[in-house]
Coordinates of C-alpha atoms in Angstrom, one line a residue:
L1 CA -3.4 -6.5 14.6
E2 CA -1.3 -6.9 17.7
Q3 CA 1.3 -8.9 15.6
F4 CA 1.3 -6.3 12.9
G5 CA 2.0 -3.7 15.6
R6 CA 4.9 -5.6 16.8
M7 CA 6.2 -6.2 13.2
T8 CA 6.2 -2.6 12.4
A9 CA 7.9 -1.7 15.6
R10 CA 10.7 -4.3 14.9
K11 CA 11.1 -3.6 11.2
P12 CA 10.0 0.0 10.6
D13 CA 12.0 0.3 7.4
N14 CA 10.7 -2.9 5.8
W15 CA 8.3 -1.9 3.0
L16 CA 6.7 -5.4 2.9
V17 CA 5.7 -5.2 6.6
W18 CA 3.9 -2.0 5.9
S19 CA 2.3 -3.3 2.8
S20 CA 1.0 -6.2 4.5
Y21 CA -0.3 -4.1 7.4
G22 CA -2.1 -2.0 4.9
D23 CA -3.8 -5.2 3.5
E24 CA -5.0 -6.1 6.9
M25 CA -6.4 -2.6 7.6
A26 CA -8.3 -2.7 4.2
K27 CA -9.9 -6.1 5.3
L28 CA -11.2 -4.4 8.3
C29 CA -12.5 -1.4 6.2
R30 CA -10.0 1.0 7.9
Y31 CA -9.3 2.6 4.7
E32 CA -7.5 5.7 5.8
E33 CA -5.1 3.6 7.8
A34 CA -4.6 1.2 4.9
L35 CA -3.8 4.0 2.5
A36 CA -1.4 5.5 5.1
S37 CA 0.5 2.2 5.6
H38 CA 0.6 1.4 1.7
R39 CA 2.0 5.0 1.1
R40 CA 4.7 4.5 3.8
A41 CA 5.5 1.2 2.2
M42 CA 5.9 2.8 -1.2
A43 CA 8.2 5.4 0.2
L44 CA 10.3 2.7 1.7
R45 CA 10.7 0.4 -1.3
T46 CA 13.9 0.0 -3.1
P47 CA 14.4 -1.4 -6.7
P48 CA 13.1 -3.4 -8.2
R49 CA 9.8 -1.4 -7.8
Y50 CA 6.9 -3.8 -7.3
V51 CA 3.5 -2.4 -7.9
D52 CA 1.6 -4.4 -5.2
C53 CA 1.1 -1.2 -3.2
E54 CA -0.1 0.9 -6.0
E55 CA -2.7 -1.8 -6.9
S56 CA -4.0 -1.8 -3.3
V57 CA -4.1 2.0 -3.1
A58 CA -6.0 2.1 -6.4
Q59 CA -8.5 -0.6 -5.1
I60 CA -9.0 1.2 -1.8
C61 CA -9.6 4.6 -3.5
E62 CA -12.1 3.0 -5.8
I63 CA -13.9 1.6 -2.6
M64 CA -13.9 5.0 -1.0
G65 CA -15.2 6.6 -4.2
D66 CA -11.9 8.5 -4.9
F67 CA -12.0 7.4 -8.6
E68 CA -9.6 10.3 -9.8
T69 CA -6.8 8.9 -7.4
A70 CA -7.6 5.3 -8.3
I71 CA -7.2 6.1 -12.0
R72 CA -4.1 8.1 -11.5
T73 CA -2.6 5.3 -9.5
I74 CA -3.5 2.7 -12.3
Y75 CA -1.8 5.1 -14.7
D76 CA 1.3 5.0 -12.5
I77 CA 1.3 1.2 -12.6
F78 CA 1.1 1.4 -16.4
V79 CA 4.1 3.9 -16.5
V80 CA 6.3 1.6 -14.2
S81 CA 5.5 -1.4 -16.4
Q82 CA 6.9 0.4 -19.4
L83 CA 10.3 0.9 -17.8

């Protein structure tokens, strides 16, 4: 975690850094922090729009029992894939 703290401090506008940090938070069952990191990554992305963050958000929401958000996020992935 210390390394991710340094990475996010050095590259605060890098979506992949925030996505990776979110993945690590999820592994530690720190789901709220994981969601916040993935959402920040989603906001920072530029085209092409990869759906890694959305997939992670949907999985975390499912784990947390927030099925409505999980389904809505999966739907967003489907919409992006149709572009």
